[in-house]
XYZ file of C-alpha atoms in Angstrom:
343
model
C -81.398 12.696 -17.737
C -79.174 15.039 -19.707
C -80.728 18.073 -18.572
C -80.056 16.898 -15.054
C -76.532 16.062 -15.274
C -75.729 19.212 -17.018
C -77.545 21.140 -13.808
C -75.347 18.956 -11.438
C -72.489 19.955 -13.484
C -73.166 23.842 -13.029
C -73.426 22.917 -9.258
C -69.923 21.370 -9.142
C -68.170 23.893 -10.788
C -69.766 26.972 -8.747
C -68.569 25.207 -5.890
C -65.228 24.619 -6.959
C -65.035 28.083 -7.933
C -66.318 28.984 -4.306
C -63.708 26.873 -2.284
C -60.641 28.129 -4.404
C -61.554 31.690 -3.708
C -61.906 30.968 -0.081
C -58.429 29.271 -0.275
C -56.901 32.191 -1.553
C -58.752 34.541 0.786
C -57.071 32.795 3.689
C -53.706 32.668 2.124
C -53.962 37.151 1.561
C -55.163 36.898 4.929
C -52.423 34.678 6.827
C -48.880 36.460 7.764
C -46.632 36.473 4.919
C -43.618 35.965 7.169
C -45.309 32.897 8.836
C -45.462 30.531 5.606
C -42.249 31.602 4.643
C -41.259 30.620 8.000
C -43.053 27.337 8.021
C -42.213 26.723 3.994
C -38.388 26.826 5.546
C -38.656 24.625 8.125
C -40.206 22.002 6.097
C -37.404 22.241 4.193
C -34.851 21.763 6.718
C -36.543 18.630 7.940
C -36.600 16.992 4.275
C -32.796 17.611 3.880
C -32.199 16.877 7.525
C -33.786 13.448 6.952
C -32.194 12.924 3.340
C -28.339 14.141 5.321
C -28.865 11.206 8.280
C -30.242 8.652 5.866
C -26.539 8.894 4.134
C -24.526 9.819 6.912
C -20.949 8.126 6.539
C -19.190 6.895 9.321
C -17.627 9.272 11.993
C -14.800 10.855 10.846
C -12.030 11.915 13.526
C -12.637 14.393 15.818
C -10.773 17.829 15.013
C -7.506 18.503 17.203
C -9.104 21.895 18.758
C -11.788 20.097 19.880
C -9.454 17.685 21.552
C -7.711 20.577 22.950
C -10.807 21.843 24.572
C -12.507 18.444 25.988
C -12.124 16.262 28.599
C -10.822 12.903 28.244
C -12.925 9.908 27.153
C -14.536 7.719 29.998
C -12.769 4.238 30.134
C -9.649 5.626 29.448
C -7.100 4.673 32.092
C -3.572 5.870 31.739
C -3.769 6.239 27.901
C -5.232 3.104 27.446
C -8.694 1.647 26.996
C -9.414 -1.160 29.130
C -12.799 -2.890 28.004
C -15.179 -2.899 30.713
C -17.679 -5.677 29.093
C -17.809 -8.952 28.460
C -20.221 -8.189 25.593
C -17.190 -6.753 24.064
C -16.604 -8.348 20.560
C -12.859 -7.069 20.306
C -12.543 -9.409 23.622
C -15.293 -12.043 23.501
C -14.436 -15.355 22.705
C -18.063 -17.074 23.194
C -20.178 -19.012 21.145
C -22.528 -15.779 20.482
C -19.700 -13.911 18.927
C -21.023 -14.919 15.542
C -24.701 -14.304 16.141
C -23.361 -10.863 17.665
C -21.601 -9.969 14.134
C -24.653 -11.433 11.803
C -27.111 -9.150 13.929
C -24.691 -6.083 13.668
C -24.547 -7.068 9.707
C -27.996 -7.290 9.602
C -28.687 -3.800 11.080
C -25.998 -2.376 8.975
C -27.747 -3.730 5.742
C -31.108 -2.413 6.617
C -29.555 0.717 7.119
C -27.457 0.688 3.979
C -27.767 -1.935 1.296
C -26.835 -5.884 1.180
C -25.169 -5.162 -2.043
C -20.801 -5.838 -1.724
C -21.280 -7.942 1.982
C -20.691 -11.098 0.074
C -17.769 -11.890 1.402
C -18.532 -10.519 5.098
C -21.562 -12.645 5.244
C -19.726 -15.623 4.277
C -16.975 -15.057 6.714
C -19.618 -14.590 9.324
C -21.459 -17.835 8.455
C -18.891 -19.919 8.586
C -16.418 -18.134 11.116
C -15.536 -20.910 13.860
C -14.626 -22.905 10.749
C -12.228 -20.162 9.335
C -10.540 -19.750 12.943
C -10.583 -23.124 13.719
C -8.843 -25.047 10.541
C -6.385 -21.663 9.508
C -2.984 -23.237 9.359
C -0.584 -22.172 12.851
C 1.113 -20.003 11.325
C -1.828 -17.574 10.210
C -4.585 -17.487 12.856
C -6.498 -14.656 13.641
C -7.978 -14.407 17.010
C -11.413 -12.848 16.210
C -12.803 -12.126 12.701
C -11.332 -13.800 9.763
C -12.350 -12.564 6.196
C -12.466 -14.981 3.710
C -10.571 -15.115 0.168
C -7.705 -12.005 1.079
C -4.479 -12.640 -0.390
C -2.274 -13.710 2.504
C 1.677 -13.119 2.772
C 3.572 -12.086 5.941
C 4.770 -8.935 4.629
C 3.361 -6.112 2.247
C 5.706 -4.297 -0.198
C 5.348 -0.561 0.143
C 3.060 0.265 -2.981
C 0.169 -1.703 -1.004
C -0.724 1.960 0.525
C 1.383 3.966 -1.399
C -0.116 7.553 -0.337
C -0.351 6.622 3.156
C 3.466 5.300 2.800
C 4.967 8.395 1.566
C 3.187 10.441 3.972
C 4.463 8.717 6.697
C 8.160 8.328 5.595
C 7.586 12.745 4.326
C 6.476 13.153 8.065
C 9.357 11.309 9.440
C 10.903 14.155 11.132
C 7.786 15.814 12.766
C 6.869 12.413 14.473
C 10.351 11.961 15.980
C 10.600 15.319 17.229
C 6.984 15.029 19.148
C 8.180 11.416 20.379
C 11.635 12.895 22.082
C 9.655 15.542 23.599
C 7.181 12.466 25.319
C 10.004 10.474 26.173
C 11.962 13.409 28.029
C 9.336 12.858 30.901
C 10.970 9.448 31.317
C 13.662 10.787 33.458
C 11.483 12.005 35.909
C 10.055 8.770 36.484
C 9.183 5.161 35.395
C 6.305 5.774 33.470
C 4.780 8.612 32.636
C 0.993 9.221 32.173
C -0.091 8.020 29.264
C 2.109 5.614 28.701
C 1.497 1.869 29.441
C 3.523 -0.994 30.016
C 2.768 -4.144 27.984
C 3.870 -7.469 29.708
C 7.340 -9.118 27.973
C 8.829 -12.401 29.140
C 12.067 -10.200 29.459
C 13.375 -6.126 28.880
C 10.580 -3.920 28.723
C 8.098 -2.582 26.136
C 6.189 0.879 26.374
C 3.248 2.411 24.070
C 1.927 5.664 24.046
C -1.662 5.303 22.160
C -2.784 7.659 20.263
C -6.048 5.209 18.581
C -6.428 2.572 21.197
C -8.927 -0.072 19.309
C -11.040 2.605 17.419
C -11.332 4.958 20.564
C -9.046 8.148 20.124
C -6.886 8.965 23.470
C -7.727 12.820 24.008
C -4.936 13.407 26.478
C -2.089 11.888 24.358
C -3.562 13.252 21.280
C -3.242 17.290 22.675
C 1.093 15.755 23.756
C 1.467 15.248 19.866
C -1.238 17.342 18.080
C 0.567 17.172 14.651
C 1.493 13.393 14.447
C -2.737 13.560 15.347
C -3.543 15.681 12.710
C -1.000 13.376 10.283
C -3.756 10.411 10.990
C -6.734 12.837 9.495
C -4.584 13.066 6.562
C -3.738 9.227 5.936
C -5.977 7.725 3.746
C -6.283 4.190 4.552
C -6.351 4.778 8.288
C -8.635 2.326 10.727
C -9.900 4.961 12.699
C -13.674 4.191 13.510
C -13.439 0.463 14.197
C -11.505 -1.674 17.013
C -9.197 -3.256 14.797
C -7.876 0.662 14.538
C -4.952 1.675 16.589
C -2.101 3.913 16.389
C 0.880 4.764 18.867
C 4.826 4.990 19.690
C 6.280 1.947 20.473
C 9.215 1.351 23.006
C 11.257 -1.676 23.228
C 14.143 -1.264 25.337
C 17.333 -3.673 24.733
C 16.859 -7.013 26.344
C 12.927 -7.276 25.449
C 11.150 -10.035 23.615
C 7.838 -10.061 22.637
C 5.935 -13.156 23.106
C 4.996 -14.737 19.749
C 1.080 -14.218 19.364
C -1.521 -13.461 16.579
C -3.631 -10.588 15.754
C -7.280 -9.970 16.310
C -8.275 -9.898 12.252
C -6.529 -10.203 8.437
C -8.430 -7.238 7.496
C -5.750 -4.653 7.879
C -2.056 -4.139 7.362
C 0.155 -3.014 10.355
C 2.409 -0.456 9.476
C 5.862 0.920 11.445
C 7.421 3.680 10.730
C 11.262 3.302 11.874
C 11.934 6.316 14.601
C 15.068 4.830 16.518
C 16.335 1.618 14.931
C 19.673 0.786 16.702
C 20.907 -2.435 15.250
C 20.124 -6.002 16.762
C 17.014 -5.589 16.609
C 14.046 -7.790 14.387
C 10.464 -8.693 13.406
C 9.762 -11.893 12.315
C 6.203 -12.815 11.023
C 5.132 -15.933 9.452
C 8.594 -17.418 10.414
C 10.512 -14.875 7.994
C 12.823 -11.650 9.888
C 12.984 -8.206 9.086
C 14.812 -5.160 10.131
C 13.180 -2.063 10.607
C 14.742 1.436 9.207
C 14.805 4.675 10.285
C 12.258 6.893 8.583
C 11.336 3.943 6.435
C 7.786 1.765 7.070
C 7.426 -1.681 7.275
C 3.929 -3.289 6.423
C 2.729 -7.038 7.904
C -0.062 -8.851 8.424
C -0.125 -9.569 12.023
C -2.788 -12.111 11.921
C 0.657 -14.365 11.286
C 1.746 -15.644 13.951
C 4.951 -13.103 14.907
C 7.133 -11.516 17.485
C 9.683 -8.544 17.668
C 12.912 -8.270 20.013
C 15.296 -6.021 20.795
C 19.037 -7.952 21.592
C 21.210 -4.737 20.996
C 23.029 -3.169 24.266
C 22.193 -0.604 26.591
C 24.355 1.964 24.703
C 22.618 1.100 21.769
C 19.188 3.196 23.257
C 15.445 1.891 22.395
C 13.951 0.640 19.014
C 10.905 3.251 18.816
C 8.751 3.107 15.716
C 4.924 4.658 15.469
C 2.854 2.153 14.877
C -0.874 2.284 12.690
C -3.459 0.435 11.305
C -4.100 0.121 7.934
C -6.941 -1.430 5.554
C -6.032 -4.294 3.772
C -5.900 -2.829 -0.157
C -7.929 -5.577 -0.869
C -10.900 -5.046 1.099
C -13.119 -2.824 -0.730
C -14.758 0.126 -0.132
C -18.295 -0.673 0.417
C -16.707 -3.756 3.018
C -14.510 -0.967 4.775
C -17.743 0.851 6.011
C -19.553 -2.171 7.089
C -16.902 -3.420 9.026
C -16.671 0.000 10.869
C -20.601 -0.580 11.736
C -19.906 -4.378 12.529
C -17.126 -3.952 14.690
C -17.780 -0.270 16.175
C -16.217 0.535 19.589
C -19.044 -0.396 21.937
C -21.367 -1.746 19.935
């Protein structure tokens, strides 16, 4: 039996021995350039696949390559008009919610469940949220539960993005006066639309129009554009994300009304700030201030006017979302997914 096993043995090995010297006869034989070739594009693939398996969300595009592109489809005079009622920025339908837990469910498979706590919740119990919030705080699509709530935000809420606003002050005014020259030549220029008011008229010019970026206005003021790239708290890829001039002329009020979501902080940054004019949100007034920001929560039920004279010119301020500091960072890029332009 031993004798046997030991002859089996030899058997093994020689053949072993045989297909490892055929293996490297084929390797001297093959191209050299070939497996490096093929060694390369292997990989590329493995870090290819490792690269979209951690892909962030889209960043903004660059200004040149707004420069060079053609204007978004959908885009109508500087604005985005939604063209479906699947829309979750616009529905208001009893599969809103089953809309958002799907999107949440993809974005978790993707990613991780790990931080949505608080999304899930909010999604779960959502037409209770919008339904029972007190008048005077009622956002009109996606409520996120336990956010501190207060009308107004001092200015260490988004410190950075504060100061580079007020720093940029002068740059954004200048690029506005150069827009609103083109008023002179007629009612309203392209880009520009006209928001309805009970009385006076008010004007935006939209740079971010509810997470989709406005090529054509962007090239008109390419460095209050690149200014957005630089803000750190900016809603950019989501569309609760908007940024752009706003014009009230004396005589305007603003209906009251509430915003679409507590999850960010509005910010204006004063650019023409003739007196008698106000914000009120939540019931309390403020003033605005030249070169100065002012941060709310418009899911509060608020409205702005402008009761100055003719003399006194427009209230202008540039307007932009930002996150809520208390939404964390890990609920910041599931909300982007959730609530994606389109989606």
């Amino acid at each position: 039996m031993s004798l046997e096993w030991l002859v089996a043995w030899n058997w093994s090995l020689d053949g072993l021995r045989d297909c490892i010297a055929t293996g490297i006869q084929s390797v001297r034989d093959c191209d050299t350039t070939a497996v490096v070739s093929v060694a390369c594009l292997l990989v590329l693939f493995v870090w290819y696949c490792y690269h979209v398996g951690r892909e962030p969300p889209r960043p903004y595009a660059t200004v040149n390559s707004l420069m060079q592109g053609t204007d978004a489809a959908g885009l109508q005079n500087g604005y985005a008009y939604c063209q479906s009622p699947e829309c979750v920025r616009c529905a208001h339908n009893e599969g809103l919610n089953q809309k958002l837990y799907y999107n949440l469910q993809e974005y978790a498979k993707r990613y991780s469940w790990s931080g949505m706590g608080r999304i899930h919740k909010g999604i779960r119990e959502q037409g209770r949220y919008l339904s029972s919030r007190p008048s005077i705080q009622k956002p009109e699509v996606f409520f996120l539960p336990d956010l501190p709530t207060t009308p107004y935000f001092p200015r260490d809420a988004q410190k950075h993005d504060v100061e580079l606003l007020e720093r940029n002050f002068q740059t954004i005014l200048c690029e506005f006066e150069t827009l609103y020259k083109a008023f002179s030549n007629c009612s309203l220029p392209q880009g520009w639309k006209m928001n309805s008011t009970p009385s006076g008229e008010w004007v935006t010019f939209y740079l971010v129009n509810q997470g989709v970026c406005v090529p054509r206005n962007c090239r008109k003021c390419p460095r209050t554009y690149r200014l957005l790239g630089s803000l750190r708290t900016c809603i950019g890829n989501n569309v609760f994300g908007n940024a752009c001039i706003s014009v009230l002329s004396p005589g305007t009020v603003i209906t009251e009304h509430y915003g679409p979501t507590n999850i960010r902080i509005r910010c204006h940054l004063g650019l023409k700030t003739p007196s008698g004019c106000e914000l009120v949100v939540g019931g309390e007034p403020q003033c605005w201030a030249e070169g100065r920001c002012l941060l709310f929560d418009d899911s509060f039920l608020h409205t702005a006017f402008h009761e100055g004279s003719a003399e006194d010119g427009p209230r202008v301020v540039f307007m932009v979302d930002l996150w809520h500091p208390n939404v964390a960072a890990a609920e910041r890029q599931a909300l982007d997914f959730i609530f994606a332009p389109g989606r």
